[in-house]
């Protein structure tokens, strides 16, 4: 009797519809799930991220067993655990004498490299299958990208609308427009209070994982106190349904808003569940579309949300695989400043930044505009080293996997890819943050002041950024106006601005070694 097929399922592949199981039958398959030290420490992940993944893996193993599958589950505290995917696959081959190994492609370049070596290192044949949880196959993305001078998300998104039929009437977008972003730029009104997220009380499995995390990863960033992420498919579906009912209708209006202490606003908070396989992105988009078709949510909210998933999410994933491995080392603006310590401690007088670090620490979450226009904008303007910034984002967010984190950091935020992904850097002064948030009114700095010790640091940093990158950026059509303003500025004013930014930058204390790696 030939042995079974061994199917390793990784911690972000927790879906019964995963491609590695599509042609398998329970009586001829052993599923291997591995908690391994290498994955828990390749960056020093937020405690809540490790807890989410290990708890969701343990729940998924139970779900698979209940459905009749044989699951060989290796726990982190197993004394014989080798600590790596490859080591555990080799050990499982000894245990089960399989006739082959098949696996769905991973989300990270580093793991893909290791899997490709399996062909030579394993004593049986191995197959790597495409990840069909993504709507657009990578081969289609490469075809789309081939021969284009500019790889802009907006055009990709339109193709995805046509491909999926989402929000389409024949070959035309419903409502006559592809994109309703201009209607999605609302700042917050005073006292804006969104409905709370559904609380998921940790069950016995999750509590056991918490104890393991507190014991083994005590020095990692972040806290487990507020942990409320869904760790099962059923809870993720509840979280989805609550979002559709309570927050989707205002998702568009407040998509770009920031309110101190209101950590989720009208965002979905579903990225961890989507990324680890508890929710299917296309199914989610179809449900979102139904909310509009049945009159429960406005078109601008529904279009905005669907664009994030079939547009940005799919595009970002395509760009990751297209641009790797170079993207990991890209530094198009030659930025060298080390990550400041306050990214880990929140200890800064800048209220916007300290609030964004606080939610990151408490929830392993910050919403998109906080990641892009506060934490990211500061990193861009201050010239932080892309690899330091990427390590930080990869470590601190529950939804962070390199395929999605790195293009957002190196491409969208830092322009380290020299504009392959974004048509211009998202650089902004304090005025933007003031317009979109309630941060500035209670900040120690004055957002209206341009220079001096009590001036909002973003203001002088904005010009410092443009001035020091003039050679690289002055040719950008979309930056023509700010550069014209800069050149019109009186020379002494320009000198004051640069001196003010330099004085501020000199106060930044670099992060202590060992936080991220
Ligand atoms: P919502 O605002 O409700 O959006 C809905 C969904 O759209 C998200 O769940 C997500 O699946 C998708 N989405 C929205 N924007 C993006 C985007 N730019 N790229 C990919 N998907 C998107 N997202 C991650 O999933 N993992 C990351 O590691 C990650 N790192 C980021 C780093 C930076 C610097 C920036 C600017 C963005 C990053 N994002 C990342 C994208 C985005 O910020 C998060 O997906 C979002 O905040 C998740 O919260 P939500 O589910 O409430 O999203
Ligand atoms: C992020 C993570 C962590 C913390 N731990 C594990 C683990 O112990 N076992 C596992 O299978 N996956 C884990 N993951 C997710 C992997 O890092 C992820 O599957 C790869 O990076 C590929 O995207
Ligand atoms: Fe942030 Fe400047 Fe506003 Fe303070 S004044 S919250 S530093 S933007």
Coordinates of C-alpha atoms and ligand atoms in Angstrom, one line a residue:
X1 CA 0.0 0.0 0.0
X2 CA 1.6 3.4 -1.0
X3 CA 1.6 5.9 1.9
X4 CA -0.8 8.9 2.1
X5 CA -0.2 12.4 0.7
X6 CA 1.2 14.7 3.4
X7 CA -0.4 18.2 3.3
X8 CA 1.4 20.9 5.4
X9 CA -1.0 23.7 6.2
X10 CA 0.6 27.0 7.4
X11 CA -0.7 29.3 10.0
X12 CA -2.1 31.8 7.5
X13 CA -3.8 29.0 5.4
X14 CA -6.6 28.1 7.7
X15 CA -9.3 27.5 5.2
X16 CA -10.9 24.1 4.3
X17 CA -11.1 25.4 0.7
X18 CA -7.2 25.8 0.6
X19 CA -5.9 24.5 -2.8
X20 CA -3.7 21.9 -1.2
X21 CA -6.8 20.0 0.0
X22 CA -8.9 20.5 -3.1
X23 CA -8.1 17.1 -4.7
X24 CA -7.6 15.2 -1.4
X25 CA -9.8 12.7 0.3
X26 CA -9.5 12.2 4.1
X27 CA -8.7 8.5 3.9
X28 CA -5.6 9.1 1.8
X29 CA -4.2 12.3 3.4
X30 CA -2.4 13.4 6.5
X31 CA -2.6 17.1 7.2
X32 CA 0.5 18.5 9.0
X33 CA 0.2 21.7 11.1
X34 CA 3.4 23.0 12.8
X35 CA 3.9 25.5 15.5
X36 CA 7.6 26.4 14.9
X37 CA 10.0 28.7 16.6
X38 CA 11.3 30.1 13.3
X39 CA 7.9 31.5 12.4
X40 CA 7.3 32.9 15.9
X41 CA 10.6 34.8 16.0
X42 CA 11.7 35.6 12.4
X43 CA 10.6 39.0 13.6
X44 CA 9.6 39.5 17.3
X45 CA 5.9 39.6 16.6
X46 CA 3.4 41.4 18.8
X47 CA 2.2 39.0 21.5
X48 CA -1.4 39.2 20.1
X49 CA -0.3 38.2 16.6
X50 CA 1.4 35.1 17.9
X51 CA -1.7 34.3 20.1
X52 CA -4.1 34.9 17.2
X53 CA -2.2 32.5 14.9
X54 CA -1.5 29.7 17.3
X55 CA -5.1 29.8 18.7
X56 CA -6.6 30.0 15.2
X57 CA -4.3 27.0 14.1
X58 CA -5.4 24.9 17.1
X59 CA -9.1 25.7 16.4
X60 CA -8.7 24.9 12.7
X61 CA -7.1 21.6 13.5
X62 CA -10.2 20.7 15.6
X63 CA -12.4 21.9 12.7
X64 CA -10.6 19.6 10.3
X65 CA -10.7 16.6 12.6
X66 CA -14.4 17.1 13.1
X67 CA -14.8 17.0 9.3
X68 CA -13.0 13.6 9.2
X69 CA -9.4 14.6 8.3
X70 CA -6.3 13.2 10.0
X71 CA -4.3 16.0 11.4
X72 CA -0.8 15.6 12.8
X73 CA -0.4 18.7 15.0
X74 CA 3.1 19.7 16.3
X75 CA 3.0 22.0 19.2
X76 CA 5.6 24.7 20.0
X77 CA 6.3 23.1 23.4
X78 CA 6.9 19.6 21.9
X79 CA 10.5 18.8 23.1
X80 CA 11.2 17.1 19.8
X81 CA 10.1 20.1 17.7
X82 CA 12.9 21.1 15.3
X83 CA 11.7 24.7 15.1
X84 CA 11.4 25.0 11.3
X85 CA 8.9 24.0 8.6
X86 CA 11.5 22.0 6.8
X87 CA 12.6 20.2 9.9
X88 CA 9.0 19.3 10.8
X89 CA 8.1 18.1 7.3
X90 CA 11.2 15.8 7.4
X91 CA 10.1 14.4 10.7
X92 CA 6.5 13.9 9.6
X93 CA 7.8 12.0 6.5
X94 CA 9.5 9.6 9.0
X95 CA 6.2 9.2 10.9
X96 CA 3.8 8.7 8.0
X97 CA 6.0 7.5 5.1
X98 CA 3.9 9.5 2.6
X99 CA 4.1 9.0 -1.1
X100 CA 4.3 12.7 -1.7
X101 CA 3.9 16.2 -0.1
X102 CA 1.7 18.9 -1.5
X103 CA 1.3 22.4 -0.2
X104 CA -0.3 25.7 -1.1
X105 CA 2.3 28.4 -1.9
X106 CA 3.2 30.6 1.1
X107 CA 2.7 34.3 1.5
X108 CA 6.3 35.1 2.0
X109 CA 9.4 34.9 -0.2
X110 CA 11.6 33.5 2.5
X111 CA 9.2 30.5 3.0
X112 CA 8.8 30.0 -0.7
X113 CA 12.6 29.7 -1.0
X114 CA 12.6 27.0 1.7
X115 CA 9.7 25.1 0.0
X116 CA 11.4 25.2 -3.3
X117 CA 14.4 23.5 -1.6
X118 CA 12.0 20.7 -0.5
X119 CA 12.3 19.3 -4.1
X120 CA 15.9 18.4 -3.3
X121 CA 15.8 17.9 0.4
X122 CA 12.8 15.7 0.9
X123 CA 13.0 11.9 0.1
X124 CA 9.6 12.1 -1.6
X125 CA 8.2 14.3 -4.4
X126 CA 6.7 17.6 -3.5
X127 CA 4.2 20.0 -5.2
X128 CA 3.6 23.7 -4.6
X129 CA 0.1 24.7 -5.7
X130 CA -1.2 28.3 -6.4
X131 CA -3.0 30.0 -3.6
X132 CA -6.6 30.3 -5.0
X133 CA -7.8 32.4 -2.0
X134 CA -6.6 35.3 -4.1
X135 CA -9.0 36.3 -6.8
X136 CA -6.4 37.1 -9.4
X137 CA -3.8 34.4 -10.2
X138 CA -0.2 35.7 -10.1
X139 CA 0.3 34.6 -13.7
X140 CA -2.6 37.0 -14.7
X141 CA -1.0 39.8 -12.6
X142 CA 2.3 39.3 -14.4
X143 CA 0.6 39.4 -17.8
X144 CA -1.2 42.6 -16.8
X145 CA 2.1 44.1 -15.6
X146 CA 4.2 43.0 -18.6
X147 CA 4.8 45.8 -21.0
X148 CA 3.1 48.5 -19.0
X149 CA 5.2 51.5 -18.2
X150 CA 3.1 52.4 -15.1
X151 CA 1.5 49.9 -12.9
X152 CA -1.3 51.9 -11.4
X153 CA -3.8 50.3 -9.0
X154 CA -6.7 52.2 -10.5
X155 CA -6.5 50.5 -13.9
X156 CA -5.9 47.1 -12.3
X157 CA -8.9 47.7 -10.2
X158 CA -11.2 48.3 -13.2
X159 CA -10.0 45.1 -14.7
X160 CA -10.9 43.3 -11.4
X161 CA -14.3 44.8 -11.4
X162 CA -14.9 43.5 -15.0
X163 CA -13.4 40.1 -14.0
X164 CA -15.5 39.6 -10.9
X165 CA -18.6 41.4 -12.1
X166 CA -18.8 43.3 -8.8
X167 CA -20.7 46.6 -9.0
X168 CA -21.1 46.2 -12.8
X169 CA -24.0 46.7 -15.1
X170 CA -22.9 44.9 -18.2
X171 CA -19.5 46.4 -19.0
X172 CA -20.2 49.7 -17.2
X173 CA -19.6 50.5 -13.5
X174 CA -22.9 50.9 -11.5
X175 CA -23.7 54.6 -10.9
X176 CA -21.5 55.6 -13.9
X177 CA -18.2 56.0 -11.9
X178 CA -15.5 53.5 -11.1
X179 CA -14.3 55.3 -8.0
X180 CA -16.2 57.3 -5.3
X181 CA -13.1 58.2 -3.3
X182 CA -13.8 62.0 -3.5
X183 CA -16.9 61.4 -1.4
X184 CA -14.9 59.4 1.1
X185 CA -12.8 62.1 2.7
X186 CA -14.7 63.1 5.8
X187 CA -12.9 64.3 8.9
X188 CA -14.5 63.4 12.2
X189 CA -17.3 65.5 13.8
X190 CA -16.8 66.3 17.5
X191 CA -18.0 63.3 19.7
X192 CA -18.1 60.8 16.8
X193 CA -18.5 57.4 18.5
X194 CA -18.8 54.3 16.4
X195 CA -20.4 51.1 17.6
X196 CA -18.0 48.8 19.6
X197 CA -16.6 45.7 17.9
X198 CA -18.2 42.4 18.9
X199 CA -16.2 41.1 22.0
X200 CA -15.0 37.5 21.6
X201 CA -14.2 36.2 25.0
X202 CA -11.1 33.9 24.9
X203 CA -12.1 30.2 25.3
X204 CA -10.0 27.5 26.9
X205 CA -7.8 27.0 23.8
X206 CA -7.1 30.7 23.5
X207 CA -6.3 31.0 27.2
X208 CA -3.9 28.2 27.0
X209 CA -2.2 29.9 24.1
X210 CA -2.1 33.2 26.1
X211 CA -0.2 31.4 28.9
X212 CA 2.3 30.0 26.4
X213 CA 2.8 33.4 24.8
X214 CA 3.3 35.2 28.1
X215 CA 5.8 32.6 29.2
X216 CA 7.8 32.2 25.9
X217 CA 7.5 35.6 24.4
X218 CA 7.4 37.8 27.5
X219 CA 9.8 40.4 26.0
X220 CA 7.9 40.9 22.8
X221 CA 6.1 44.1 22.1
X222 CA 2.4 44.5 22.8
X223 CA -0.2 43.3 25.3
X224 CA -2.8 40.6 25.4
X225 CA -5.2 42.4 27.7
X226 CA -7.6 43.6 25.1
X227 CA -7.3 40.6 22.8
X228 CA -10.6 40.2 21.0
X229 CA -9.7 38.9 17.5
X230 CA -11.9 36.1 16.1
X231 CA -9.9 32.9 16.1
X232 CA -12.6 30.6 14.6
X233 CA -14.4 30.7 11.3
X234 CA -17.7 31.0 13.1
X235 CA -16.5 34.0 15.1
X236 CA -15.0 35.6 12.0
X237 CA -18.3 35.3 10.3
X238 CA -20.0 37.0 13.3
X239 CA -17.4 39.8 13.1
X240 CA -18.2 40.1 9.4
X241 CA -21.9 40.2 9.8
X242 CA -21.7 42.8 12.6
X243 CA -19.5 45.0 10.3
X244 CA -21.9 44.7 7.4
X245 CA -24.8 45.8 9.6
X246 CA -23.3 48.3 12.0
X247 CA -20.2 49.9 10.3
X248 CA -20.3 49.4 6.6
X249 CA -22.9 52.2 5.9
X250 CA -20.5 54.8 7.3
X251 CA -17.2 53.1 6.2
X252 CA -16.8 55.4 3.2
X253 CA -17.6 58.6 5.0
X254 CA -15.1 58.1 7.8
X255 CA -12.5 56.0 6.0
X256 CA -9.8 58.6 6.3
X257 CA -10.9 60.0 9.7
X258 CA -8.8 59.6 13.0
X259 CA -10.2 60.1 16.5
X260 CA -8.0 59.7 19.6
X261 CA -9.0 56.6 21.6
X262 CA -11.5 55.4 18.9
X263 CA -9.3 52.7 17.5
X264 CA -11.5 51.0 14.9
X265 CA -14.0 53.7 13.9
X266 CA -16.0 52.3 11.0
X267 CA -13.3 50.1 9.6
X268 CA -13.9 46.4 9.2
X269 CA -11.1 45.1 11.5
X270 CA -11.3 41.9 9.3
X271 CA -7.8 41.9 7.8
X272 CA -6.4 39.3 10.3
X273 CA -9.3 37.0 9.6
X274 CA -9.0 37.4 5.8
X275 CA -5.2 37.0 5.8
X276 CA -5.2 33.8 7.8
X277 CA -8.0 32.2 5.8
X278 CA -11.0 32.5 8.2
X279 CA -12.9 34.7 5.7
X280 CA -12.9 34.4 1.9
X281 CA -12.3 37.9 0.3
X282 CA -14.5 37.4 -2.7
X283 CA -17.4 36.0 -0.7
X284 CA -17.0 39.1 1.6
X285 CA -17.1 41.5 -1.4
X286 CA -20.3 39.8 -2.7
X287 CA -22.0 40.2 0.7
X288 CA -20.9 43.9 0.8
X289 CA -22.3 44.4 -2.7
X290 CA -25.6 42.8 -1.5
X291 CA -25.8 45.4 1.2
X292 CA -25.9 48.1 -1.5
X293 CA -28.2 46.2 -3.9
X294 CA -30.7 45.7 -1.0
X295 CA -30.5 49.3 0.0
X296 CA -28.8 49.0 3.4
X297 CA -25.5 50.7 2.5
X298 CA -24.6 53.6 0.2
X299 CA -22.7 53.1 -3.0
X300 CA -19.7 55.2 -1.9
X301 CA -19.1 53.0 1.1
X302 CA -19.6 49.7 -0.7
X303 CA -17.4 50.8 -3.7
X304 CA -14.8 52.1 -1.3
X305 CA -14.7 48.8 0.6
X306 CA -14.7 46.5 -2.5
X307 CA -11.9 48.6 -4.0
X308 CA -9.7 48.0 -0.9
X309 CA -10.1 44.2 -1.4
X310 CA -10.2 43.5 -5.1
X311 CA -8.2 46.5 -5.9
X312 CA -5.6 47.3 -3.3
X313 CA -5.2 43.9 -1.6
X314 CA -4.9 42.0 -4.9
X315 CA -2.6 44.6 -6.5
X316 CA -0.3 44.8 -3.4
X317 CA 0.0 41.0 -3.5
X318 CA 0.9 41.0 -7.2
X319 CA 3.4 43.8 -6.7
X320 CA 5.1 41.8 -3.9
X321 CA 5.8 38.8 -6.0
X322 CA 6.7 40.9 -9.0
X323 CA 9.2 43.0 -7.1
X324 CA 10.8 40.5 -4.8
X325 CA 13.5 39.9 -3.7
X326 CA 14.7 43.4 -4.6
X327 CA 11.9 45.1 -2.7
X328 CA 13.2 44.0 0.6
X329 CA 16.4 46.0 0.1
X330 CA 15.0 48.9 -1.9
X331 CA 16.0 52.3 -0.7
X332 CA 15.2 54.6 -3.6
X333 CA 15.4 57.8 -1.4
X334 CA 18.6 56.7 0.3
X335 CA 17.0 57.0 3.8
X336 CA 19.3 56.0 6.6
X337 CA 17.9 57.3 9.9
X338 CA 17.3 54.5 12.4
X339 CA 13.7 53.9 13.7
X340 CA 13.1 56.2 16.7
X341 CA 12.5 54.5 20.0
X342 CA 9.0 56.0 20.3
X343 CA 7.7 53.6 17.7
X344 CA 8.1 51.0 20.4
X345 CA 7.3 53.0 23.5
X346 CA 4.8 55.6 22.4
X347 CA 6.9 58.1 24.4
X348 CA 6.6 61.3 22.2
X349 CA 4.9 64.6 22.7
X350 CA 3.4 64.3 19.2
X351 CA -0.1 63.3 20.2
X352 CA -1.0 61.7 16.8
X353 CA 2.0 59.4 16.9
X354 CA 1.6 58.4 20.5
X355 CA -2.0 57.6 20.0
X356 CA -1.2 55.4 16.9
X357 CA 1.5 53.6 18.9
X358 CA -0.8 53.1 21.8
X359 CA -3.5 51.4 19.7
X360 CA -0.8 49.3 18.0
X361 CA 0.5 48.2 21.4
X362 CA -3.0 47.5 22.8
X363 CA -4.7 46.0 19.8
X364 CA -2.0 44.9 17.3
X365 CA -4.0 47.2 15.0
X366 CA -4.1 50.7 13.7
X367 CA -6.3 51.6 10.8
X368 CA -5.1 52.5 7.3
X369 CA -4.9 56.3 7.7
X370 CA -3.0 55.9 11.0
X371 CA -0.5 53.5 9.3
X372 CA -0.2 55.6 6.2
X373 CA -0.6 59.3 7.1
X374 CA 0.8 59.4 10.7
X375 CA 3.2 56.5 11.4
X376 CA 4.1 56.1 7.7
X377 CA 4.2 59.8 6.9
X378 CA 6.6 60.5 9.8
X379 CA 8.8 57.7 8.6
X380 CA 8.9 59.2 5.1
X381 CA 9.5 62.8 6.2
X382 CA 12.1 61.9 8.8
X383 CA 14.0 59.7 6.3
X384 CA 13.8 56.4 8.3
X385 CA 15.6 53.4 7.0
X386 CA 13.1 51.3 5.0
X387 CA 14.3 48.0 6.4
X388 CA 13.9 49.2 10.0
X389 CA 10.4 50.5 9.2
X390 CA 9.4 47.3 7.4
X391 CA 10.6 45.2 10.4
X392 CA 8.5 47.3 12.7
X393 CA 5.3 47.0 10.6
X394 CA 5.8 43.3 10.2
X395 CA 6.2 42.7 13.9
X396 CA 3.5 44.9 15.3
X397 CA 0.2 44.2 13.4
X398 CA -1.9 41.1 13.7
X399 CA -2.6 41.2 10.0
X400 CA 1.1 41.6 9.0
X401 CA 2.5 39.1 6.5
X402 CA 5.3 40.2 4.2
X403 CA 3.3 39.9 1.0
X404 CA 1.0 42.7 2.2
X405 CA 3.2 44.6 4.7
X406 CA 6.3 45.2 2.5
X407 CA 4.7 46.7 -0.6
X408 CA 2.7 49.0 1.6
X409 CA 5.8 50.1 3.6
X410 CA 8.5 50.2 0.9
X411 CA 6.1 51.2 -2.0
X412 CA 3.1 53.1 -0.7
X413 CA 4.7 54.8 2.3
X414 CA 8.4 55.2 1.8
X415 CA 8.8 55.4 -2.0
X416 CA 11.8 53.2 -1.6
X417 CA 10.7 51.5 -4.9
X418 CA 11.2 54.8 -6.8
X419 CA 7.5 55.1 -7.6
X420 CA 6.8 51.6 -9.0
X421 CA 3.7 51.4 -6.8
X422 CA 2.5 54.9 -6.0
X423 CA 2.4 57.8 -8.4
X424 CA 3.9 60.2 -5.7
X425 CA 4.9 59.9 -2.1
X426 CA 2.1 60.5 0.4
X427 CA 4.0 63.3 2.1
X428 CA 1.8 65.6 4.2
X429 CA 2.3 68.4 6.7
X430 CA 0.4 68.8 10.0
X431 CA -2.5 70.5 8.3
X432 CA -3.6 67.2 6.8
X433 CA -3.5 65.4 10.2
X434 CA -5.4 68.4 11.7
X435 CA -8.1 68.2 9.0
X436 CA -8.7 64.5 9.3
X437 CA -8.4 64.0 13.1
X438 CA -9.0 65.4 16.6
X439 CA -5.3 65.0 17.5
X440 CA -4.0 68.5 17.2
X441 CA -6.3 70.4 19.5
X442 CA -4.8 68.7 22.5
X443 CA -1.2 68.3 21.3
X444 CA 1.8 69.8 23.0
X445 CA 2.8 71.2 19.6
X446 CA 1.1 73.9 17.6
X447 CA -0.1 72.6 14.2
X448 CA -0.4 76.2 12.8
X449 CA 3.2 77.0 13.6
X450 CA 5.8 76.3 10.9
X451 CA 9.1 76.6 12.8
X452 CA 10.4 76.7 16.3
X453 CA 10.4 74.3 19.3
X454 CA 6.7 74.3 19.8
X455 CA 5.8 74.1 16.1
X456 CA 4.2 70.9 14.8
X457 CA 7.3 68.8 13.7
X458 CA 5.5 67.6 10.6
X459 CA 5.4 71.1 9.1
X460 CA 9.2 71.8 8.9
X461 CA 9.8 68.1 8.2
X462 CA 7.6 68.2 5.1
X463 CA 9.8 70.9 3.5
X464 CA 13.0 69.2 4.7
X465 CA 11.8 66.1 3.0
X466 CA 11.1 67.9 -0.3
X467 CA 14.3 69.9 -0.2
X468 CA 16.6 67.0 0.5
X469 CA 15.0 64.8 -2.1
X470 CA 14.6 67.5 -4.8
X471 CA 16.8 65.7 -7.3
X472 CA 14.8 62.5 -7.0
X473 CA 11.3 64.0 -6.8
X474 CA 11.2 67.4 -8.5
X475 CA 10.2 65.8 -11.8
X476 CA 7.0 64.4 -10.4
X477 CA 4.1 66.2 -12.0
X478 CA 2.0 65.9 -8.8
X479 CA 4.7 67.6 -6.7
X480 CA 5.2 70.5 -9.1
X481 CA 3.1 72.8 -7.0
X482 CA 4.8 72.2 -3.6
X483 CA 8.2 72.6 -5.3
X484 CA 7.1 75.8 -6.8
X485 CA 6.0 77.1 -3.4
X486 CA 9.3 76.0 -1.8
X487 CA 11.3 77.8 -4.5
X488 CA 9.2 81.0 -4.0
X489 CA 9.8 81.0 -0.3
X490 CA 12.3 83.7 0.9
X491 CA 15.7 82.3 1.5
X492 CA 15.9 83.1 5.2
X493 CA 12.5 81.4 5.7
X494 CA 13.7 78.3 3.9
X495 CA 16.9 78.3 6.1
X496 CA 14.8 78.6 9.2
X497 CA 12.6 75.7 8.1
X498 CA 15.5 73.4 7.5
X499 CA 17.2 74.4 10.8
X500 CA 13.9 73.8 12.6
X501 CA 13.6 70.3 11.1
X502 CA 17.2 69.5 11.8
X503 CA 16.9 70.6 15.4
X504 CA 13.9 68.3 15.8
X505 CA 15.6 65.4 14.0
X506 CA 18.6 65.7 16.4
X507 CA 16.3 65.0 19.4
X508 CA 15.2 61.6 18.0
X509 CA 16.4 58.7 20.1
X510 CA 17.1 55.6 18.1
X511 CA 15.3 52.4 19.1
X512 CA 17.2 50.1 21.3
X513 CA 18.5 47.0 19.5
X514 CA 16.5 43.8 19.9
X515 CA 12.9 45.0 19.6
X516 CA 12.2 43.7 16.1
X517 CA 14.8 41.0 15.5
Ligands
LIG1 P1 -10.5 48.4 6.3 O1 -10.1 49.8 6.3 O2 -11.8 48.1 6.8 O3 -10.3 47.8 4.8 C1 -10.9 46.6 4.3 C2 -10.0 45.6 3.8 O4 -9.3 46.1 2.7 C3 -8.8 45.3 4.8 O5 -9.3 44.3 5.7 C4 -7.8 44.7 3.9 O6 -8.0 43.4 3.6 C5 -8.0 45.5 2.6 N1 -7.0 46.6 2.4 C6 -7.2 47.9 2.6 N2 -6.2 48.6 2.3 C7 -5.2 47.7 1.9 C8 -3.9 47.9 1.4 N3 -3.3 49.0 1.3 N4 -3.2 46.7 1.2 C9 -3.8 45.5 1.3 N5 -5.1 45.4 1.7 C10 -5.8 46.5 2.0 N6 -2.8 45.3 5.6 C11 -2.6 44.0 6.0 O7 -3.6 43.2 5.8 N7 -1.5 43.6 6.5 C12 -0.4 44.4 6.7 O8 0.6 44.0 7.2 C13 -0.6 45.8 6.3 N8 0.4 46.7 6.5 C14 0.3 48.0 6.1 C15 1.3 48.9 6.2 C16 1.2 50.2 5.8 C17 2.4 51.1 6.0 C18 0.0 50.6 5.3 C19 -0.2 52.0 4.8 C20 -1.1 49.7 5.1 C21 -1.0 48.4 5.5 N9 -2.0 47.5 5.4 C22 -1.8 46.2 5.7 C23 -3.2 47.9 4.7 C24 -4.3 48.4 5.6 O9 -3.8 49.4 6.5 C25 -4.9 47.3 6.5 O10 -5.3 46.2 5.6 C26 -6.1 47.7 7.2 O11 -5.8 48.8 8.1 C27 -6.8 46.6 8.0 O12 -7.8 47.0 8.8 P2 -9.3 46.8 8.4 O13 -9.6 45.3 8.2 O14 -10.1 47.5 9.5 O15 -9.4 47.5 7.0
LIG2 C1 3.2 34.3 11.8 C2 3.2 32.9 12.3 C3 3.6 32.6 13.5 C4 3.8 33.6 14.6 N1 3.7 31.3 13.9 C5 3.4 30.3 13.0 C6 3.6 28.9 13.4 O1 4.0 28.6 14.5 N2 3.3 28.0 12.4 C7 2.8 28.3 11.2 O2 2.5 27.5 10.4 N3 2.7 29.6 10.9 C8 3.0 30.6 11.7 N4 2.9 31.9 11.3 C9 2.5 32.2 10.0 C10 3.7 32.0 9.0 O3 4.8 32.9 9.4 C11 3.2 32.2 7.6 O4 2.5 31.1 7.2 C12 4.4 32.3 6.6 O5 5.1 33.5 6.9 C13 3.9 32.3 5.2 O6 3.1 33.4 4.9
LIG3 FE1 0.6 65.5 15.3 FE2 1.5 67.9 14.8 FE3 -1.1 67.6 15.3 FE4 0.7 67.3 17.2 S1 0.2 69.1 16.1 S2 -1.0 65.9 16.8 S3 2.4 66.4 16.1 S4 0.0 66.7 13.5

